[in-house]
Every structure is written in structure tokens, then in C-alpha cells.
Amino acid sequence: MPELPEAETIARGLNAVLPGRVVRRVEVVREDVVSGAAGPFARAVAGREIRGVGRRGKNVVFTFADDSRLVVNLGMSGRFMTGADAHGDHPSTHPAVVFHLADGGWMIYDDVRRFGRLSAIPVAEWRRWSRRLGPEPLARGFTAARLRGILARSRSPVRSLLLDQRRIAGVGNIYAVEALWFARIHPQTPANAIGAAAAARLHRALRRVLRNAIRAGGTTLRNYRDANGDEGRFGRALHAYGREEEPCTRCGTAIERIVFGGRSAFVCPRCQDGSALP
DNA sequence: AGTGTATCCTGCAGGC
DNA sequence: TGCCTGCAGGATACAC
């Protein structure tokens, strides 16, 4: 579920309330969501002071005072919720890991489908961990030329390339589909067939879509809620994703759903007909 | 190298 | 109401 904008929204929400607080005890309710065994995971996190909460790609990253980290990939249905009162009710329906804080507060990682993964990363492993991911698409250094270089190295369909976290970090199916609609590029276009002008359109579209989605607090289709329990408001701004048989907002042609790489893509057969590749 | 398929899970919507 | 199918924001492993 959550892609870059959702992870960013969650990280910001957590960063507003967690820095300076200490994790007293970690309760692993569902062992399958932590990497490695529950015991070592809990021991790696318990006792640490949270210095900040950020994001890398689609991952929410907690940095502790000793520079070790807790990295959370939210999978399809991962969520965070926090509360101040240890004895209060909490809204978690599928708690997977409960973090008891030293001041009596709590943070729960809740995950219906349990595709999410929580990993404790020691200081010495952080660089290596982060390097497995491609560049951040919203970073200053991510230029149109850089995107074009990435595209040029692959013949795979451009949508598949955008979803490959090793090449670009944080883009998921919704925003890949949306950016390709804006750029008028068919999702199955071989990446290396995309010329300089089309690559520049895609670069602009990708950053625009991601930025606007962050501004809207992400996209809620079903599960997604931010750290305050609020829905994302970007669903209203979708032009292609999930709009099968609805009119293209640019030309009125019915949006089509196609499936490849095991995932749905949505395309305007007229705007994205493969003729605007230069 | 790239693609299709299966797998990990649960919940929901739609058809009958 | 119940049963069945298909679908879902992700990631990974495997065979071809």
C-alpha cells in the first residue's frame, strides 16, 4: 500500500511526537513481521532513545540516539498509531509489534496482511542497507539526465523499471501509473526507447505527482491511514489509477486497465499510444 | 536480462 | 445469507 508519499506522511507524523522519547519494551505480537527472531529484534530496539523519524524510499526509518536504526517497510497494509496513555483504548485491529515507551506512551505497528517488515539495523550496516536502494526521486541530485541514464540501461517496460526499488527508491504502482499518464508515455514502453524529451516529461511528472501526493497526505484507497489515523486526500487527484472505463480527464477517451508484471496498470489509449517517445 | 508465476496474508466487493 | 472469485498501495524466489 504505502509508497513514498504515504511513508513520508507517516514519518512526519511520528517525527512530530517521538524524538527524545525512549523505547522501554518491545512486544512482538506477530513474529513474521520482524526480520530475524523476535528476541534479538526486541533487544536491539529496547532501551534506545528515538532521535528522529525519517524515510528512505518507501521505508519509515527511526534513528536512535546511538545511530542504530529501525527500518520499517509497510508492505501493503502496515500502519502506525501512537498514544500517550498506557491504559487507554487503542484503535489497532491487527497489532503486530507494540512499542512501550518509557514515559507510559505507546506506538503500535499494525498490519492486517503482515507483508510489512521491521528490521533493526546496526550502525555499521546502515550504509550498506541504504545503498541497496536507488536514488530518491525528490532529491536535488535526481535530475532529468539522471533519470534518462537509468532508463537507458534497461529494455524492460518503463512501469516495471519505476517499480524497481534498486533503480529508483519509493515509487509504487499508483504513482508510477499516474506519472506515466502525465508524461503521456505508455507503461509498457521499453525504458531505453524513451528519448530525452519524454524522459524530461517523465522526470517532471514523477516529481510533481510525488510532491502533490505528499502535500495531500498520500492516497487512501482502502487501508492507509497516517500516524494520526487520518486518510490521504490524493485519491481525488488521480487521473488514471483505478479509473478503468472512466473518461480520460485530458481527452475523454475511456481509460483502460492492462495487466503485466503481475500488476494492473491504467492507461489512456489515446494520450499514451506510444507515439510521443522522442 | 527480462518475464511470468507463485508465495507470503487478510478483507472486501461483486456475482449468483 | 452464504459461497465463490477476483482484486489489492509490496517484495522476493523460482523456472524458463
mmCIF file of C-alpha atoms (C1' of nucleotides) in Angstrom:
data_model
loop_
_atom_site.group_PDB
_atom_site.id
_atom_site.type_symbol
_atom_site.label_atom_id
_atom_site.label_comp_id
_atom_site.label_asym_id
_atom_site.label_seq_id
_atom_site.Cartn_x
_atom_site.Cartn_y
_atom_site.Cartn_z
ATOM 1 C CA MET A 1 0.000 0.000 0.000
ATOM 2 C CA PRO A 2 2.164 2.781 1.112
ATOM 3 C CA GLU A 3 4.512 4.326 -1.383
ATOM 4 C CA LEU A 4 6.873 7.238 -0.918
ATOM 5 C CA PRO A 5 4.242 9.917 -0.139
ATOM 6 C CA GLU A 6 2.492 7.727 2.410
ATOM 7 C CA ALA A 7 5.767 6.743 4.099
ATOM 8 C CA GLU A 8 6.774 10.418 4.159
ATOM 9 C CA THR A 9 3.451 11.431 5.703
ATOM 10 C CA ILE A 10 3.697 8.741 8.352
ATOM 11 C CA ALA A 11 7.327 9.621 9.126
ATOM 12 C CA ARG A 12 6.470 13.303 9.548
ATOM 13 C CA GLY A 13 3.584 12.483 11.845
ATOM 14 C CA LEU A 14 5.765 10.258 14.017
ATOM 15 C CA ASN A 15 8.637 12.717 13.995
ATOM 16 C CA ALA A 16 6.316 15.320 15.482
ATOM 17 C CA VAL A 17 5.808 13.297 18.643
ATOM 18 C CA LEU A 18 8.596 10.749 19.113
ATOM 19 C CA PRO A 19 12.015 12.439 19.221
ATOM 20 C CA GLY A 20 13.540 12.388 22.681
ATOM 21 C CA ARG A 21 11.357 9.523 23.843
ATOM 22 C CA VAL A 22 12.721 6.166 24.907
ATOM 23 C CA VAL A 23 11.515 2.692 23.955
ATOM 24 C CA ARG A 24 11.245 0.734 27.166
ATOM 25 C CA ARG A 25 9.956 -2.608 25.920
ATOM 26 C CA VAL A 26 9.173 -4.190 22.568
ATOM 27 C CA GLU A 27 6.378 -6.715 22.322
ATOM 28 C CA VAL A 28 6.496 -8.748 19.119
ATOM 29 C CA VAL A 29 2.935 -9.983 18.663
ATOM 30 C CA ARG A 30 3.455 -11.362 15.155
ATOM 31 C CA GLU A 31 6.919 -12.751 14.719
ATOM 32 C CA ASP A 32 6.601 -12.973 10.938
ATOM 33 C CA VAL A 33 6.800 -9.184 10.530
ATOM 34 C CA VAL A 34 10.252 -8.809 12.070
ATOM 35 C CA SER A 35 13.447 -9.772 10.363
ATOM 36 C CA GLY A 36 15.284 -12.430 12.260
ATOM 37 C CA ALA A 37 13.911 -13.776 15.503
ATOM 38 C CA ALA A 38 11.700 -11.796 17.866
ATOM 39 C CA GLY A 39 14.140 -11.874 20.793
ATOM 40 C CA PRO A 40 17.164 -10.313 19.106
ATOM 41 C CA PHE A 41 14.920 -7.786 17.350
ATOM 42 C CA ALA A 42 13.315 -6.674 20.603
ATOM 43 C CA ARG A 43 16.677 -6.445 22.352
ATOM 44 C CA ALA A 44 18.115 -4.336 19.530
ATOM 45 C CA VAL A 45 15.386 -1.738 19.919
ATOM 46 C CA ALA A 46 14.517 -1.781 23.618
ATOM 47 C CA GLY A 47 16.221 0.847 25.757
ATOM 48 C CA ARG A 48 17.010 3.166 22.836
ATOM 49 C CA GLU A 49 16.149 6.827 22.628
ATOM 50 C CA ILE A 50 14.490 7.944 19.390
ATOM 51 C CA ARG A 51 16.358 10.833 17.840
ATOM 52 C CA GLY A 52 14.235 11.226 14.737
ATOM 53 C CA VAL A 53 11.908 9.548 12.246
ATOM 54 C CA GLY A 54 12.517 9.864 8.523
ATOM 55 C CA ARG A 55 12.123 7.969 5.311
ATOM 56 C CA ARG A 56 14.200 6.173 2.686
ATOM 57 C CA GLY A 57 12.238 5.066 -0.368
ATOM 58 C CA LYS A 58 9.032 3.539 0.947
ATOM 59 C CA ASN A 59 10.617 2.751 4.305
ATOM 60 C CA VAL A 60 9.968 4.611 7.537
ATOM 61 C CA VAL A 61 13.313 4.939 9.315
ATOM 62 C CA PHE A 62 13.668 5.517 13.055
ATOM 63 C CA THR A 63 17.111 6.749 14.030
ATOM 64 C CA PHE A 64 18.127 6.168 17.621
ATOM 65 C CA ALA A 65 20.479 8.253 19.717
ATOM 66 C CA ASP A 66 23.256 5.698 19.182
ATOM 67 C CA ASP A 67 22.800 5.905 15.373
ATOM 68 C CA SER A 68 21.361 2.420 15.075
ATOM 69 C CA ARG A 69 18.087 2.285 13.178
ATOM 70 C CA LEU A 70 14.725 0.654 12.947
ATOM 71 C CA VAL A 71 13.652 0.333 9.324
ATOM 72 C CA VAL A 72 10.026 -0.396 8.546
ATOM 73 C CA ASN A 73 8.736 -1.458 5.161
ATOM 74 C CA LEU A 74 4.970 -1.131 5.462
ATOM 75 C CA GLY A 75 4.120 -3.744 2.840
ATOM 76 C CA MET A 76 0.534 -3.461 1.682
ATOM 77 C CA SER A 77 -1.274 -2.731 4.915
ATOM 78 C CA GLY A 78 1.214 -1.576 7.548
ATOM 79 C CA ARG A 79 0.226 1.359 9.772
ATOM 80 C CA PHE A 80 1.453 3.142 12.857
ATOM 81 C CA MET A 81 -0.559 4.503 15.721
ATOM 82 C CA THR A 82 0.590 6.202 18.874
ATOM 83 C CA GLY A 83 -0.949 7.161 22.180
ATOM 84 C CA ALA A 84 0.015 8.754 25.437
ATOM 85 C CA ASP A 85 -1.909 6.679 27.918
ATOM 86 C CA ALA A 86 -0.736 3.167 28.634
ATOM 87 C CA HIS A 87 -4.159 2.194 29.871
ATOM 88 C CA GLY A 88 -6.225 3.872 27.174
ATOM 89 C CA ASP A 89 -8.037 2.136 24.362
ATOM 90 C CA HIS A 90 -6.226 1.878 21.105
ATOM 91 C CA PRO A 91 -7.687 1.533 17.626
ATOM 92 C CA SER A 92 -5.379 -1.243 16.466
ATOM 93 C CA THR A 93 -7.289 -4.173 14.978
ATOM 94 C CA HIS A 94 -4.228 -6.172 13.910
ATOM 95 C CA PRO A 95 -1.366 -5.267 16.214
ATOM 96 C CA ALA A 96 1.894 -6.830 15.060
ATOM 97 C CA VAL A 97 4.504 -5.083 17.203
ATOM 98 C CA VAL A 98 3.843 -2.955 20.277
ATOM 99 C CA PHE A 99 6.454 -0.449 21.443
ATOM 100 C CA HIS A 100 6.015 0.535 25.079
ATOM 101 C CA LEU A 101 7.646 3.873 25.746
ATOM 102 C CA ALA A 102 9.382 4.829 28.958
ATOM 103 C CA ASP A 103 7.025 7.761 29.586
ATOM 104 C CA GLY A 104 3.967 5.472 29.567
ATOM 105 C CA GLY A 105 3.045 6.145 25.944
ATOM 106 C CA TRP A 106 2.910 3.568 23.202
ATOM 107 C CA MET A 107 3.371 3.067 19.496
ATOM 108 C CA ILE A 108 1.787 0.158 17.662
ATOM 109 C CA TYR A 109 2.763 -1.251 14.304
ATOM 110 C CA ASP A 110 -0.482 -2.692 12.943
ATOM 111 C CA ASP A 111 -0.579 -4.803 9.790
ATOM 112 C CA VAL A 112 -3.626 -6.701 8.536
ATOM 113 C CA ARG A 113 -1.852 -8.713 5.861
ATOM 114 C CA ARG A 114 1.554 -8.845 7.555
ATOM 115 C CA PHE A 115 3.532 -8.229 4.376
ATOM 116 C CA GLY A 116 5.411 -5.494 6.213
ATOM 117 C CA ARG A 117 8.919 -5.999 7.647
ATOM 118 C CA LEU A 118 10.619 -4.378 10.597
ATOM 119 C CA SER A 119 14.405 -4.596 10.691
ATOM 120 C CA ALA A 120 16.819 -3.445 13.354
ATOM 121 C CA ILE A 121 19.894 -2.102 11.581
ATOM 122 C CA PRO A 122 23.165 -1.755 13.497
ATOM 123 C CA VAL A 123 25.224 1.359 12.876
ATOM 124 C CA ALA A 124 27.819 -0.465 10.811
ATOM 125 C CA GLU A 125 25.215 -1.859 8.410
ATOM 126 C CA TRP A 126 23.246 1.270 7.648
ATOM 127 C CA ARG A 127 25.269 2.438 4.668
ATOM 128 C CA ARG A 128 25.118 -0.937 3.040
ATOM 129 C CA TRP A 129 21.399 -1.170 3.697
ATOM 130 C CA SER A 130 20.689 2.230 2.202
ATOM 131 C CA ARG A 131 22.883 1.612 -0.822
ATOM 132 C CA ARG A 132 20.699 -1.261 -1.959
ATOM 133 C CA LEU A 133 18.100 1.325 -2.893
ATOM 134 C CA GLY A 134 18.235 3.641 -5.879
ATOM 135 C CA PRO A 135 18.229 7.431 -5.693
ATOM 136 C CA GLU A 136 15.489 9.416 -4.017
ATOM 137 C CA PRO A 137 13.320 10.845 -6.792
ATOM 138 C CA LEU A 138 12.710 14.082 -4.879
ATOM 139 C CA ALA A 139 16.366 14.699 -4.062
ATOM 140 C CA ARG A 140 18.058 17.670 -5.700
ATOM 141 C CA GLY A 141 20.524 15.400 -7.442
ATOM 142 C CA PHE A 142 17.791 13.428 -9.191
ATOM 143 C CA THR A 143 17.842 15.294 -12.486
ATOM 144 C CA ALA A 144 16.164 14.547 -15.794
ATOM 145 C CA ALA A 145 19.550 13.491 -17.111
ATOM 146 C CA ARG A 146 19.959 11.052 -14.247
ATOM 147 C CA LEU A 147 16.536 9.552 -14.922
ATOM 148 C CA ARG A 148 17.382 9.257 -18.579
ATOM 149 C CA GLY A 149 20.570 7.431 -17.700
ATOM 150 C CA ILE A 150 18.616 4.946 -15.621
ATOM 151 C CA LEU A 151 16.070 4.432 -18.392
ATOM 152 C CA ALA A 152 18.776 3.919 -20.994
ATOM 153 C CA ARG A 153 20.212 0.929 -19.163
ATOM 154 C CA SER A 154 17.099 -1.219 -19.381
ATOM 155 C CA ARG A 155 14.815 -2.647 -22.022
ATOM 156 C CA SER A 156 12.113 -3.590 -19.535
ATOM 157 C CA PRO A 157 8.737 -1.816 -19.609
ATOM 158 C CA VAL A 158 9.115 1.610 -18.058
ATOM 159 C CA ARG A 159 6.468 0.925 -15.406
ATOM 160 C CA SER A 160 8.415 -2.159 -14.234
ATOM 161 C CA LEU A 161 11.572 -0.093 -14.062
ATOM 162 C CA LEU A 162 9.888 2.611 -11.994
ATOM 163 C CA LEU A 163 8.764 -0.040 -9.510
ATOM 164 C CA ASP A 164 12.266 -1.482 -9.125
ATOM 165 C CA GLN A 165 13.484 -0.075 -5.806
ATOM 166 C CA ARG A 166 17.130 -0.729 -6.683
ATOM 167 C CA ARG A 167 16.900 1.746 -9.538
ATOM 168 C CA ILE A 168 14.632 4.436 -8.086
ATOM 169 C CA ALA A 169 13.503 4.364 -4.473
ATOM 170 C CA GLY A 170 9.950 4.902 -3.338
ATOM 171 C CA VAL A 171 7.825 4.721 -6.470
ATOM 172 C CA GLY A 172 4.963 2.234 -6.341
ATOM 173 C CA ASN A 173 2.178 1.290 -8.680
ATOM 174 C CA ILE A 174 -0.147 4.248 -8.120
ATOM 175 C CA TYR A 175 2.431 6.957 -8.655
ATOM 176 C CA ALA A 176 4.195 5.150 -11.482
ATOM 177 C CA VAL A 177 0.891 4.860 -13.346
ATOM 178 C CA GLU A 178 -0.024 8.474 -12.622
ATOM 179 C CA ALA A 179 3.346 9.870 -13.675
ATOM 180 C CA LEU A 180 3.230 7.918 -16.944
ATOM 181 C CA TRP A 181 -0.228 9.302 -17.643
ATOM 182 C CA PHE A 182 1.006 12.861 -17.084
ATOM 183 C CA ALA A 183 4.026 12.247 -19.283
ATOM 184 C CA ARG A 184 1.865 10.592 -21.984
ATOM 185 C CA ILE A 185 4.067 7.518 -22.025
ATOM 186 C CA HIS A 186 2.605 4.027 -22.318
ATOM 187 C CA PRO A 187 3.546 1.908 -19.262
ATOM 188 C CA GLN A 188 4.864 -0.918 -21.446
ATOM 189 C CA THR A 189 7.234 1.266 -23.416
ATOM 190 C CA PRO A 190 10.744 -0.225 -23.282
ATOM 191 C CA ALA A 191 12.653 2.105 -20.964
ATOM 192 C CA ASN A 192 15.531 2.536 -23.378
ATOM 193 C CA ALA A 193 13.172 3.626 -26.146
ATOM 194 C CA ILE A 194 12.324 6.781 -24.218
ATOM 195 C CA GLY A 195 14.099 9.792 -25.651
ATOM 196 C CA ALA A 196 15.336 12.951 -23.979
ATOM 197 C CA ALA A 197 12.119 14.949 -24.265
ATOM 198 C CA ALA A 198 9.913 12.129 -22.998
ATOM 199 C CA ALA A 199 12.368 11.390 -20.189
ATOM 200 C CA ALA A 200 12.213 15.046 -19.186
ATOM 201 C CA ARG A 201 8.409 14.902 -19.142
ATOM 202 C CA LEU A 202 8.522 11.770 -17.022
ATOM 203 C CA HIS A 203 11.007 13.330 -14.620
ATOM 204 C CA ARG A 204 8.811 16.381 -14.177
ATOM 205 C CA ALA A 205 5.634 14.287 -13.876
ATOM 206 C CA LEU A 206 7.126 11.933 -11.310
ATOM 207 C CA ARG A 207 8.292 14.733 -9.039
ATOM 208 C CA ARG A 208 5.090 16.663 -9.467
ATOM 209 C CA VAL A 209 2.919 13.655 -8.613
ATOM 210 C CA LEU A 210 5.016 12.683 -5.584
ATOM 211 C CA ARG A 211 5.165 16.236 -4.235
ATOM 212 C CA ASN A 212 1.450 16.827 -4.675
ATOM 213 C CA ALA A 213 0.671 13.498 -3.052
ATOM 214 C CA ILE A 214 2.811 14.395 -0.042
ATOM 215 C CA ARG A 215 1.001 17.706 0.166
ATOM 216 C CA ALA A 216 -2.305 15.814 0.203
ATOM 217 C CA GLY A 217 -1.080 13.392 2.857
ATOM 218 C CA GLY A 218 -0.920 10.434 0.460
ATOM 219 C CA THR A 219 -3.592 8.321 -1.209
ATOM 220 C CA THR A 220 -6.117 6.244 0.711
ATOM 221 C CA LEU A 221 -7.703 3.506 -1.377
ATOM 222 C CA ARG A 222 -8.563 1.200 1.485
ATOM 223 C CA ASN A 223 -6.298 0.677 4.472
ATOM 224 C CA TYR A 224 -3.929 3.552 4.509
ATOM 225 C CA ARG A 225 -4.031 5.952 7.427
ATOM 226 C CA ASP A 226 -1.329 8.315 8.585
ATOM 227 C CA ALA A 227 0.136 8.282 12.084
ATOM 228 C CA ASN A 228 -2.828 10.325 13.320
ATOM 229 C CA GLY A 229 -5.376 7.949 11.833
ATOM 230 C CA ASP A 230 -6.305 10.322 9.011
ATOM 231 C CA GLU A 231 -6.870 9.320 5.383
ATOM 232 C CA GLY A 232 -4.804 10.668 2.492
ATOM 233 C CA ARG A 233 -6.591 13.117 0.216
ATOM 234 C CA PHE A 234 -4.758 12.407 -3.036
ATOM 235 C CA GLY A 235 -7.356 9.883 -4.273
ATOM 236 C CA ARG A 236 -9.391 12.729 -5.723
ATOM 237 C CA ALA A 237 -6.419 13.829 -7.788
ATOM 238 C CA LEU A 238 -5.894 10.501 -9.573
ATOM 239 C CA HIS A 239 -6.189 10.712 -13.347
ATOM 240 C CA ALA A 240 -5.505 7.122 -14.363
ATOM 241 C CA TYR A 241 -5.042 4.742 -11.445
ATOM 242 C CA GLY A 242 -8.251 2.857 -10.665
ATOM 243 C CA ARG A 243 -10.229 4.753 -13.320
ATOM 244 C CA GLU A 244 -10.942 1.890 -15.743
ATOM 245 C CA GLU A 245 -13.728 2.797 -18.188
ATOM 246 C CA GLU A 246 -13.883 6.351 -16.900
ATOM 247 C CA PRO A 247 -13.078 9.199 -19.295
ATOM 248 C CA CYS A 248 -9.536 10.473 -19.542
ATOM 249 C CA THR A 249 -9.532 13.933 -17.991
ATOM 250 C CA ARG A 250 -7.367 15.163 -20.859
ATOM 251 C CA CYS A 251 -9.085 13.761 -23.945
ATOM 252 C CA GLY A 252 -12.255 11.971 -22.837
ATOM 253 C CA THR A 253 -11.237 8.522 -24.105
ATOM 254 C CA ALA A 254 -12.079 5.643 -21.746
ATOM 255 C CA ILE A 255 -9.183 4.654 -19.508
ATOM 256 C CA GLU A 256 -8.164 1.008 -19.960
ATOM 257 C CA ARG A 257 -6.788 -1.444 -17.435
ATOM 258 C CA ILE A 258 -3.934 -3.637 -18.612
ATOM 259 C CA VAL A 259 -2.054 -6.258 -16.626
ATOM 260 C CA PHE A 260 1.635 -7.054 -16.907
ATOM 261 C CA GLY A 261 4.363 -7.855 -14.468
ATOM 262 C CA GLY A 262 1.613 -9.214 -12.261
ATOM 263 C CA ARG A 263 0.121 -5.781 -11.611
ATOM 264 C CA SER A 264 -2.616 -3.637 -13.052
ATOM 265 C CA ALA A 265 -1.758 -0.513 -14.970
ATOM 266 C CA PHE A 266 -4.187 2.105 -16.210
ATOM 267 C CA VAL A 267 -3.682 3.864 -19.475
ATOM 268 C CA CYS A 268 -5.384 6.300 -21.789
ATOM 269 C CA PRO A 269 -5.141 4.508 -25.133
ATOM 270 C CA ARG A 270 -5.189 7.816 -26.979
ATOM 271 C CA CYS A 271 -2.869 10.023 -24.901
ATOM 272 C CA GLN A 272 -0.457 7.159 -24.208
ATOM 273 C CA ASP A 273 -0.426 5.489 -27.595
ATOM 274 C CA GLY A 274 3.335 5.138 -27.873
ATOM 275 C CA SER A 275 3.777 7.872 -30.468
ATOM 276 C CA ALA A 276 5.309 10.507 -28.191
ATOM 277 C CA LEU A 277 8.608 8.837 -27.376
ATOM 278 C CA PRO A 278 11.278 11.285 -28.528
ATOM 279 C "C1'" DA B 1 18.428 -9.786 -18.817
ATOM 280 C "C1'" DG B 2 13.610 -9.966 -18.609
ATOM 281 C "C1'" DT B 3 9.064 -12.183 -17.877
ATOM 282 C "C1'" DG B 4 5.529 -14.903 -15.978
ATOM 283 C "C1'" DT B 5 4.129 -17.292 -11.892
ATOM 284 C "C1'" DA B 6 3.730 -18.354 -7.195
ATOM 285 C "C1'" DT B 7 4.084 -17.094 -2.387
ATOM 286 C "C1'" DC B 8 3.530 -14.646 1.901
ATOM 287 C "C1'" DC B 9 -1.665 -12.885 4.256
ATOM 288 C "C1'" DT B 10 -6.491 -10.831 5.124
ATOM 289 C "C1'" DG B 11 -10.517 -8.350 3.785
ATOM 290 C "C1'" DC B 12 -13.745 -6.620 0.725
ATOM 291 C "C1'" DA B 13 -16.759 -6.182 -3.336
ATOM 292 C "C1'" DG B 14 -19.451 -8.286 -6.710
ATOM 293 C "C1'" DG B 15 -21.885 -12.161 -8.942
ATOM 294 C "C1'" DC B 16 -25.026 -15.853 -8.266
ATOM 295 C "C1'" DT C 1 -27.444 -15.108 3.952
ATOM 296 C "C1'" DG C 2 -23.673 -17.733 2.037
ATOM 297 C "C1'" DC C 3 -20.304 -19.191 -1.229
ATOM 298 C "C1'" DC C 4 -17.162 -18.280 -4.741
ATOM 299 C "C1'" DT C 5 -13.934 -15.480 -7.448
ATOM 300 C "C1'" DG C 6 -11.000 -11.762 -8.153
ATOM 301 C "C1'" DC C 7 -8.619 -8.000 -6.546
ATOM 302 C "C1'" DA C 8 -5.429 -5.038 -3.538
ATOM 303 C "C1'" DG C 9 -0.561 0.523 -2.227
ATOM 304 C "C1'" DG C 10 4.777 -4.779 -1.893
ATOM 305 C "C1'" DA C 11 8.745 -7.834 -2.183
ATOM 306 C "C1'" DT C 12 11.030 -11.995 -3.323
ATOM 307 C "C1'" DA C 13 12.159 -16.540 -5.214
ATOM 308 C "C1'" DC C 14 11.920 -19.510 -8.986
ATOM 309 C "C1'" DA C 15 11.729 -21.541 -13.696
ATOM 310 C "C1'" DC C 16 12.134 -20.555 -18.449
#
